[in-house]
Short mmCIF file of C-alpha atoms in Angstrom, two decimals:
data_model
loop_
_atom_site.label_atom_id
_atom_site.label_comp_id
_atom_site.label_asym_id
_atom_site.label_seq_id
_atom_site.Cartn_x
_atom_site.Cartn_y
_atom_site.Cartn_z
CA MET A 15 37.07 0.55 45.69
CA GLN A 16 39.79 -1.47 44.01
CA SER A 17 42.02 -0.28 41.20
CA ARG A 18 40.86 -0.84 37.67
CA ALA A 19 44.36 -0.81 36.22
CA PRO A 20 45.05 -3.44 33.58
CA THR A 21 45.98 -6.82 35.05
CA THR A 22 47.68 -9.80 33.50
CA PRO A 23 46.26 -13.32 33.59
CA PHE A 24 47.60 -16.04 35.86
CA GLY A 25 49.79 -18.89 34.64
CA ARG A 26 50.45 -19.56 30.99
CA ARG A 27 47.52 -17.51 29.72
CA SER A 28 48.74 -14.77 27.38
CA LEU A 29 47.80 -11.10 27.48
CA LYS A 30 46.38 -9.72 24.24
CA LEU A 31 46.02 -6.14 23.12
CA ALA A 32 42.25 -6.68 22.98
CA HIS A 33 42.33 -7.55 26.68
CA VAL A 34 44.22 -4.35 27.46
CA ALA A 35 41.80 -2.28 25.39
CA THR A 36 38.83 -3.76 27.26
CA GLN A 37 40.41 -3.09 30.64
CA VAL A 38 41.22 0.51 29.69
CA ALA A 39 37.61 1.05 28.53
CA VAL A 40 36.33 -0.40 31.80
CA SER A 41 38.46 2.02 33.83
CA THR A 42 36.62 4.95 32.25
CA ARG A 43 33.05 3.80 32.90
CA PRO A 44 30.87 6.63 34.22
CA SER A 45 29.96 6.26 37.85
CA GLU A 46 26.34 7.43 37.35
CA LYS A 47 25.52 4.83 34.70
CA ILE A 48 23.00 2.10 35.58
CA VAL A 49 21.88 -0.78 33.34
CA HIS A 50 19.55 -3.74 33.84
CA LYS A 51 21.70 -6.85 33.66
CA TRP A 52 19.05 -9.14 32.15
CA LYS A 53 18.04 -6.60 29.48
CA ILE A 54 21.69 -6.28 28.49
CA PHE A 55 21.99 -10.05 28.47
CA GLN A 56 18.96 -10.25 26.15
CA ALA A 57 20.55 -7.71 23.79
CA ILE A 58 23.78 -9.72 23.81
CA CYS A 59 21.85 -12.87 22.94
CA ILE A 60 20.38 -11.12 19.88
CA ALA A 61 23.73 -9.59 18.92
CA ARG A 62 25.57 -12.90 19.41
CA PRO A 63 26.38 -13.50 15.68
CA ARG A 64 28.08 -10.10 15.44
CA LEU A 65 29.99 -10.61 18.70
CA GLY A 66 31.46 -13.93 17.59
CA ILE A 67 30.32 -16.01 20.55
CA SER A 68 28.38 -19.27 20.75
CA GLU A 69 25.22 -20.27 22.59
CA ARG A 70 27.32 -22.23 25.09
CA ALA A 71 29.33 -19.10 25.87
CA LEU A 72 26.05 -17.29 26.57
CA THR A 73 25.16 -20.05 29.01
CA VAL A 74 28.35 -19.33 30.93
CA LEU A 75 27.67 -15.57 30.87
CA ASP A 76 24.16 -16.24 32.17
CA ALA A 77 25.64 -18.23 35.02
CA LEU A 78 28.14 -15.46 35.86
CA LEU A 79 25.37 -12.85 35.97
CA SER A 80 23.39 -15.00 38.37
CA PHE A 81 26.20 -14.64 40.94
CA HIS A 82 25.79 -10.86 40.99
CA PRO A 83 23.22 -10.18 43.74
CA GLU A 84 21.62 -7.07 42.18
CA THR A 85 19.45 -6.84 39.06
CA THR A 86 21.27 -3.70 37.98
CA LEU A 87 24.87 -3.08 37.09
CA THR A 88 26.20 0.36 38.04
CA GLY A 89 29.26 2.42 37.36
CA GLU A 90 30.09 2.59 41.05
CA GLY A 91 31.87 -0.13 42.96
CA ASP A 92 33.31 -3.37 41.72
CA LEU A 93 31.27 -5.76 39.58
CA ILE A 94 33.49 -8.78 40.18
CA VAL A 95 31.96 -12.22 40.74
CA PHE A 96 34.18 -15.01 42.05
CA PRO A 97 32.40 -18.39 41.88
CA SER A 98 34.44 -21.56 41.96
CA ASN A 99 34.46 -23.85 38.96
CA ASN A 100 32.17 -26.28 40.78
CA GLN A 101 29.58 -23.59 41.53
CA LEU A 102 29.82 -22.22 37.99
CA THR A 103 29.43 -25.71 36.51
CA LEU A 104 26.22 -26.27 38.46
CA ARG A 105 24.68 -23.02 37.25
CA ALA A 106 25.89 -23.69 33.70
CA HIS A 107 23.66 -26.80 33.61
CA GLY A 108 26.44 -29.29 34.35
CA MET A 109 28.91 -28.04 31.76
CA PRO A 110 32.27 -29.86 32.06
CA VAL A 111 35.09 -27.81 33.60
CA SER A 112 37.24 -28.10 30.48
CA THR A 113 34.40 -26.75 28.34
CA LEU A 114 33.71 -24.09 30.94
CA ARG A 115 37.30 -22.80 30.75
CA ARG A 116 37.16 -22.66 26.97
CA HIS A 117 33.97 -20.55 26.92
CA LEU A 118 35.26 -18.27 29.67
CA ALA A 119 38.23 -17.55 27.42
CA VAL A 120 35.82 -16.77 24.56
CA LEU A 121 33.95 -14.26 26.73
CA VAL A 122 37.22 -12.59 27.73
CA ASP A 123 38.45 -12.40 24.12
CA ALA A 124 35.09 -10.94 23.02
CA GLY A 125 35.43 -8.16 25.59
CA LEU A 126 32.33 -9.13 27.58
CA ILE A 127 34.16 -9.81 30.84
CA VAL A 128 37.56 -9.02 32.27
CA ARG A 129 39.65 -11.61 34.09
CA ARG A 130 40.94 -10.37 37.45
CA ASP A 131 43.25 -13.17 38.58
CA SER A 132 44.67 -13.49 42.07
CA PRO A 133 48.37 -14.21 42.72
CA ASN A 134 47.66 -17.97 42.87
CA GLY A 135 44.92 -18.01 40.24
CA LYS A 136 42.14 -18.74 42.74
CA ARG A 137 38.86 -16.79 42.83
CA TYR A 138 38.02 -15.25 46.18
CA ALA A 139 37.28 -12.00 48.00
CA ARG A 140 39.20 -10.42 50.85
CA LYS A 141 37.04 -8.75 53.47
CA GLY A 142 37.95 -5.97 55.83
CA ASN A 143 37.27 -5.60 59.54
CA GLY A 144 33.72 -4.41 58.95
CA GLY A 145 32.87 -7.38 56.77
CA ASP A 146 32.90 -5.40 53.51
CA ILE A 147 34.81 -6.76 50.56
CA GLU A 148 38.07 -4.91 50.16
CA ARG A 149 39.30 -6.76 47.12
CA ALA A 150 37.93 -9.52 44.90
CA PHE A 151 39.53 -11.78 42.34
CA GLY A 152 37.40 -13.36 39.61
CA PHE A 153 35.51 -12.05 36.57
CA ASP A 154 34.68 -8.36 36.18
CA LEU A 155 31.26 -7.63 34.59
CA SER A 156 32.05 -3.94 34.03
CA PRO A 157 32.32 -4.28 30.20
CA LEU A 158 28.58 -4.96 30.13
CA VAL A 159 27.99 -1.48 31.57
CA VAL A 160 30.50 0.27 29.31
CA ARG A 161 29.27 -1.40 26.10
CA ALA A 162 25.54 -1.44 26.90
CA GLU A 163 24.63 1.04 24.13
CA GLU A 164 26.72 -0.91 21.61
CA PHE A 165 24.93 -4.16 22.43
CA GLU A 166 21.52 -2.50 22.16
CA ARG A 167 22.42 -0.87 18.84
CA VAL A 168 23.68 -4.10 17.31
CA ALA A 169 20.62 -5.95 18.60
CA GLY A 170 18.37 -3.31 17.02
CA GLU A 171 20.17 -3.63 13.67
CA ILE A 172 19.84 -7.42 13.71
CA LYS A 173 16.13 -7.24 14.57
CA ALA A 174 15.55 -4.68 11.79
CA GLU A 175 17.38 -6.89 9.31
CA ALA A 176 15.36 -9.91 10.46
CA ARG A 177 12.13 -7.96 9.89
CA ALA A 178 13.30 -6.91 6.44
CA ILE A 179 14.19 -10.51 5.55
CA LYS A 180 10.82 -11.69 6.81
CA HIS A 181 9.06 -9.04 4.74
CA ALA A 182 11.06 -9.99 1.62
CA ARG A 183 10.28 -13.68 2.11
CA GLU A 184 6.60 -12.84 2.50
CA ARG A 185 6.71 -10.91 -0.78
CA ILE A 186 8.40 -13.84 -2.50
CA THR A 187 5.85 -16.30 -1.12
CA LEU A 188 2.90 -14.18 -2.24
CA CYS A 189 4.40 -13.61 -5.71
CA ARG A 190 5.12 -17.32 -6.14
CA ARG A 191 1.54 -18.19 -5.22
CA ASP A 192 0.04 -15.50 -7.45
CA ILE A 193 2.20 -16.29 -10.48
CA ALA A 194 1.61 -20.05 -10.24
CA LYS A 195 -2.16 -19.61 -10.07
CA MET A 196 -2.25 -17.00 -12.85
CA ILE A 197 -0.19 -19.27 -15.12
CA ALA A 198 -2.60 -22.13 -14.39
CA THR A 199 -5.53 -19.85 -15.24
CA GLY A 200 -3.88 -18.74 -18.48
CA ILE A 201 -3.38 -22.36 -19.58
CA GLU A 202 -6.85 -23.51 -18.57
CA GLU A 203 -8.60 -20.54 -20.21
CA ASN A 204 -6.45 -20.67 -23.39
CA VAL A 205 -5.31 -17.09 -22.88
CA PRO A 206 -2.85 -16.06 -25.62
CA THR A 207 0.44 -14.54 -24.53
CA HIS A 208 2.64 -12.06 -26.38
CA ARG A 209 3.04 -14.43 -29.36
CA GLN A 210 -0.21 -14.08 -31.23
CA GLY A 211 -1.85 -17.29 -32.39
CA LYS A 212 0.28 -19.77 -30.46
CA GLY A 213 -2.06 -19.99 -27.49
CA PRO A 214 -1.24 -21.96 -24.37
CA ALA A 215 2.13 -23.19 -25.66
CA ASP A 216 3.64 -19.82 -24.73
CA TRP A 217 2.68 -20.30 -21.09
CA ASP A 218 5.40 -22.95 -20.93
CA GLU A 219 7.90 -20.18 -21.63
CA VAL A 220 6.36 -18.02 -18.89
CA HIS A 221 6.53 -20.95 -16.48
CA ARG A 222 10.18 -21.59 -17.33
CA ALA A 223 10.97 -17.94 -16.65
CA PHE A 224 9.15 -18.25 -13.32
CA ARG A 225 11.05 -21.39 -12.33
CA SER A 226 14.40 -19.89 -13.35
CA ILE A 227 13.83 -17.07 -10.85
CA VAL A 228 12.60 -19.35 -8.07
CA GLU A 229 15.56 -21.69 -8.43
CA THR A 230 17.98 -18.84 -7.72
CA ILE A 231 16.62 -18.32 -4.20
CA PRO A 232 19.42 -19.40 -1.80
CA ARG A 233 18.62 -21.24 1.41
CA ARG A 234 20.52 -18.64 3.44
CA ALA A 235 20.13 -15.35 1.64
CA THR A 236 20.91 -11.80 2.65
CA CYS A 237 18.22 -9.15 2.74
CA GLN A 238 19.62 -7.54 -0.44
CA GLU A 239 19.50 -10.85 -2.33
CA LEU A 240 15.92 -11.53 -1.26
CA GLU A 241 14.79 -8.00 -2.13
CA ALA A 242 16.25 -8.34 -5.64
CA ILE A 243 14.50 -11.67 -6.17
CA ALA A 244 11.23 -10.27 -4.77
CA ASP A 245 11.42 -7.33 -7.19
CA GLU A 246 12.03 -9.68 -10.12
CA LEU A 247 9.10 -11.90 -9.16
CA SER A 248 6.88 -8.86 -8.62
CA GLN A 249 7.70 -7.63 -12.14
CA LEU A 250 6.90 -11.04 -13.60
CA ALA A 251 3.62 -11.11 -11.66
CA ASP A 252 2.70 -7.71 -13.11
CA ASP A 253 3.50 -8.92 -16.63
CA VAL A 254 1.38 -12.07 -16.24
CA LEU A 255 -1.48 -10.06 -14.76
CA ASN A 256 -1.29 -7.66 -17.71
CA LEU A 257 -1.70 -10.60 -20.09
CA LEU A 258 -4.82 -11.77 -18.26
CA GLU A 259 -6.27 -8.25 -18.01
CA THR A 260 -5.61 -7.60 -21.70
CA HIS A 261 -7.44 -10.80 -22.61
CA VAL A 262 -10.40 -9.85 -20.41
CA GLN A 263 -10.57 -6.38 -21.97
CA ALA A 264 -10.42 -7.85 -25.47
CA ALA A 265 -13.24 -10.25 -24.62
CA ASN A 266 -15.35 -7.40 -23.25
CA MET A 267 -14.71 -5.26 -26.34
CA SER A 268 -15.65 -8.13 -28.65
CA ALA A 269 -18.89 -8.55 -26.74
CA ASN A 270 -19.58 -4.81 -27.00
CA GLU A 271 -18.90 -4.82 -30.74
CA SER A 272 -21.25 -7.75 -31.29
CA HIS A 273 -23.92 -6.00 -29.25
CA THR A 274 -23.45 -2.76 -31.25
CA GLU A 275 -23.68 -4.56 -34.59
CA ARG A 276 -26.86 -6.39 -33.56
CA HIS A 277 -28.34 -3.12 -32.33
CA LEU A 278 -27.61 -1.36 -35.63
CA GLN A 279 -29.07 -4.21 -37.67
CA ASN A 280 -32.27 -4.33 -35.61
CA SER A 281 -32.77 -0.56 -35.24
CA ASN A 282 -35.13 1.61 -37.25
CA PRO A 283 -33.50 2.35 -40.66
CA ASN A 284 -34.84 5.90 -40.59
CA SER A 285 -32.67 6.69 -37.57
CA LEU A 286 -29.51 6.18 -39.66
CA THR A 287 -30.32 9.28 -41.68
CA ASP A 288 -29.22 11.36 -38.72
CA LEU A 289 -25.72 9.87 -39.02
CA GLU A 290 -25.44 9.72 -42.81
CA PRO A 291 -27.61 12.31 -44.61
CA SER A 292 -26.60 10.89 -47.99
CA LEU A 293 -28.48 7.71 -47.21
CA GLN A 294 -31.82 9.54 -47.56
CA GLU A 295 -30.97 10.58 -51.12
CA GLY A 296 -29.86 7.05 -51.98
CA ARG A 297 -33.13 5.67 -50.64
CA ALA A 298 -35.12 8.07 -52.85
CA ALA A 299 -33.14 7.09 -55.96
CA SER A 300 -33.38 3.33 -55.44
CA THR A 301 -35.43 0.98 -53.31
CA GLU A 302 -32.65 -1.64 -53.25
CA PRO A 303 -30.98 -1.99 -49.81
CA GLN A 304 -27.49 -0.48 -49.65
CA PRO A 305 -24.69 -1.84 -47.42
CA GLN A 306 -24.38 0.35 -44.36
CA PRO A 307 -20.93 1.06 -42.86
CA THR A 308 -20.43 -0.01 -39.28
CA ARG A 309 -20.10 2.99 -36.95
CA PHE A 310 -18.84 2.88 -33.40
CA ALA A 311 -19.37 5.22 -30.47
CA LYS A 312 -16.42 7.08 -29.00
CA GLY A 313 -16.63 5.12 -25.80
CA SER A 314 -16.20 1.72 -27.46
CA TYR A 315 -12.47 1.85 -26.71
CA PRO A 316 -11.06 3.65 -23.66
CA LEU A 317 -8.68 6.47 -24.52
CA GLY A 318 -6.15 5.08 -22.07
CA MET A 319 -6.14 1.74 -23.88
CA VAL A 320 -5.69 3.44 -27.27
CA LEU A 321 -2.76 5.48 -25.96
CA SER A 322 -1.27 2.32 -24.47
CA ALA A 323 -1.43 0.69 -27.92
CA CYS A 324 -0.25 3.82 -29.80
CA PRO A 325 1.95 5.88 -27.46
CA ASP A 326 4.00 7.50 -30.26
CA ILE A 327 1.14 9.79 -31.26
CA VAL A 328 1.56 11.69 -27.98
CA ASP A 329 4.87 13.07 -29.29
CA TYR A 330 2.97 15.03 -31.97
CA ALA A 331 0.43 16.62 -29.62
CA LYS A 332 0.90 20.27 -28.77
CA GLY A 333 -0.05 20.07 -25.12
CA GLY A 334 -0.47 16.34 -24.54
CA ILE A 335 -3.56 14.18 -25.07
CA SER A 336 -6.08 14.26 -22.25
CA ASN A 337 -9.33 13.68 -24.16
CA TRP A 338 -10.70 12.47 -27.48
CA ARG A 339 -10.69 15.99 -28.94
CA ASP A 340 -6.92 16.24 -28.42
CA PHE A 341 -6.45 12.77 -29.92
CA ILE A 342 -8.50 13.54 -33.06
CA ALA A 343 -6.72 16.88 -33.59
CA THR A 344 -3.32 15.22 -33.25
CA ALA A 345 -4.33 12.42 -35.65
CA ALA A 346 -5.19 15.05 -38.30
CA VAL A 347 -1.65 16.40 -38.03
CA VAL A 348 -0.12 12.90 -38.17
CA ARG A 349 -2.28 12.00 -41.18
CA SER A 350 -0.69 14.79 -43.20
CA MET A 351 2.79 13.82 -42.02
CA LEU A 352 2.27 10.18 -43.06
CA GLY A 353 1.34 11.31 -46.58
CA ILE A 354 -2.29 10.18 -46.43
CA SER A 355 -4.18 12.08 -49.12
CA PRO A 356 -7.20 14.24 -48.22
CA SER A 357 -9.44 12.01 -50.33
CA ALA A 358 -8.36 8.84 -48.48
CA TRP A 359 -8.86 10.63 -45.17
CA GLU A 360 -12.33 11.90 -46.10
CA GLU A 361 -13.35 8.43 -47.24
CA ALA A 362 -12.15 6.93 -43.96
CA LEU A 363 -14.02 9.58 -41.98
CA SER A 364 -17.26 8.92 -43.83
CA VAL A 365 -17.06 5.14 -43.41
CA MET A 366 -15.41 4.67 -40.00
CA GLY A 367 -16.24 7.90 -38.25
CA GLU A 368 -13.91 10.55 -36.91
CA THR A 369 -12.79 8.71 -33.79
CA GLN A 370 -12.20 5.32 -35.41
CA ALA A 371 -10.31 6.86 -38.33
CA ALA A 372 -8.09 8.77 -35.88
CA ILE A 373 -7.34 5.54 -33.97
CA VAL A 374 -6.38 3.81 -37.23
CA VAL A 375 -3.97 6.66 -38.02
CA GLY A 376 -2.42 6.24 -34.56
CA CYS A 377 -1.93 2.51 -35.21
CA ILE A 378 -0.37 3.22 -38.62
CA LEU A 379 2.06 5.66 -36.98
CA GLN A 380 2.95 3.11 -34.30
CA ARG A 381 3.80 0.43 -36.84
CA GLY A 382 6.16 2.82 -38.60
CA GLU A 383 8.23 1.33 -41.40
CA ALA A 384 6.23 -1.91 -41.34
CA ILE A 385 3.62 -0.11 -43.50
CA ARG A 386 5.06 1.07 -46.83
CA SER A 387 2.07 3.13 -47.97
CA ALA A 388 0.02 4.66 -45.20
CA GLY A 389 -2.59 5.98 -47.62
CA GLY A 390 -3.01 2.63 -49.38
CA TYR A 391 -3.22 0.83 -46.02
CA LEU A 392 -5.92 3.23 -44.81
CA ARG A 393 -7.92 2.80 -48.05
CA GLY A 394 -7.74 -0.98 -47.67
CA LEU A 395 -9.06 -0.81 -44.10
CA THR A 396 -11.79 1.59 -45.24
CA ARG A 397 -12.99 -0.87 -47.89
CA LYS A 398 -13.06 -3.67 -45.26
CA ALA A 399 -15.04 -1.45 -42.91
CA GLU A 400 -17.47 -0.62 -45.69
CA ALA A 401 -18.02 -4.33 -46.29
CA GLY A 402 -18.47 -5.00 -42.56
CA GLU A 403 -15.22 -7.01 -42.36
CA PHE A 404 -13.19 -4.60 -40.24
CA SER A 405 -12.81 -4.67 -36.44
CA LEU A 406 -10.48 -2.28 -34.65
CA GLY A 407 -10.22 -4.40 -31.48
CA PRO A 408 -7.74 -7.02 -32.82
CA ILE A 409 -5.48 -4.27 -34.18
CA LEU A 410 -5.30 -2.56 -30.80
CA MET A 411 -4.73 -5.85 -28.99
CA ALA A 412 -1.93 -6.76 -31.40
CA GLN A 413 -0.27 -3.40 -30.71
CA ILE A 414 -0.55 -3.86 -26.93
CA ASN A 415 0.77 -7.45 -27.03
CA SER A 416 3.66 -6.34 -29.22
CA ARG A 417 4.64 -3.67 -26.70
CA LEU A 418 4.40 -6.16 -23.83
CA HIS A 419 6.71 -8.48 -25.72
CA GLU A 420 9.23 -5.69 -26.33
CA LYS A 421 9.09 -4.69 -22.68
CA ARG A 422 9.76 -8.25 -21.58
CA ARG A 423 12.77 -8.57 -23.88
CA ALA A 424 14.22 -5.18 -22.91
#
């Protein structure tokens, strides 16, 4: 077995510290180590960008490996191949000798091979009496054994990053498709956005926001850049979906309210006495029809939707709000805090019902300083409800749209 001591290159080639470091590392390779040369070559191909070598240099390395007779590279014995330039050119797919020399130098500088030059610079092997090679001069493949784990680790990192980039690009593609189609639906169906009353014109603003994000996508982006853009598009997709869902919920509630009003108008008048006992006395005193206040069932508006429109009321609950009973009890506390008189509250309860009156109090609290007199505001809504001109749905939707607008601008 020949010495693995550092050797200097033949002729005018210079010796670099990187060459010395590679040769020292090669001299310490464990004798029991065995690696598959083509698996290592595959890992090097994947790790190529990190190693600083070109595809043409890999072609030369492929050719050098083909001159080693075994499929494995071991820590025992010499791993020196000594093809002539003509032989190496043929196996490098006809690469010119000048180009071949340049890429061999790249492989040496990258620490993938070690140059073992003879006294005259020729590549050959000296055999002993038994025909075994005593000493060879050429290119040592030992660095591939020593750095095998490094190549596999770098290849694994590159493949993981490639998967992450692919995943991020898939997210971006799906978000772009979803947002574009949801914007088209919003425009075609005249769905209002966060600016009440302006209709489809606001979808132009949404589309501009969408395009401003898409135009920032670089052609060659890092995984971190793509993930940030994917998160931004995902947030925009959620906002647009919320607009469409809010519109669908409002349409469903309007249909339910119309159905409830028709049901009350067509129902047996005697059944209303169970809800309003005072109506029976009024009917005995006069035969003229009296205007009946519109009453709604508790389930007309989901509690989750009401809390989404009026989240501030939760701050005044003792143990949170998990059902309508908690909400009504909290509204009674808030009513007193807002300065709503008992008479205005009782009137609202008799006309709107306990649940609807509590929801109105939550909306008044949410609007805060925008309402100067909470009691006067509640009395005004009570009079509208008594005349059949009040609908709670638009108020809730206005609250939800206002919060969406604030969230977008935050």
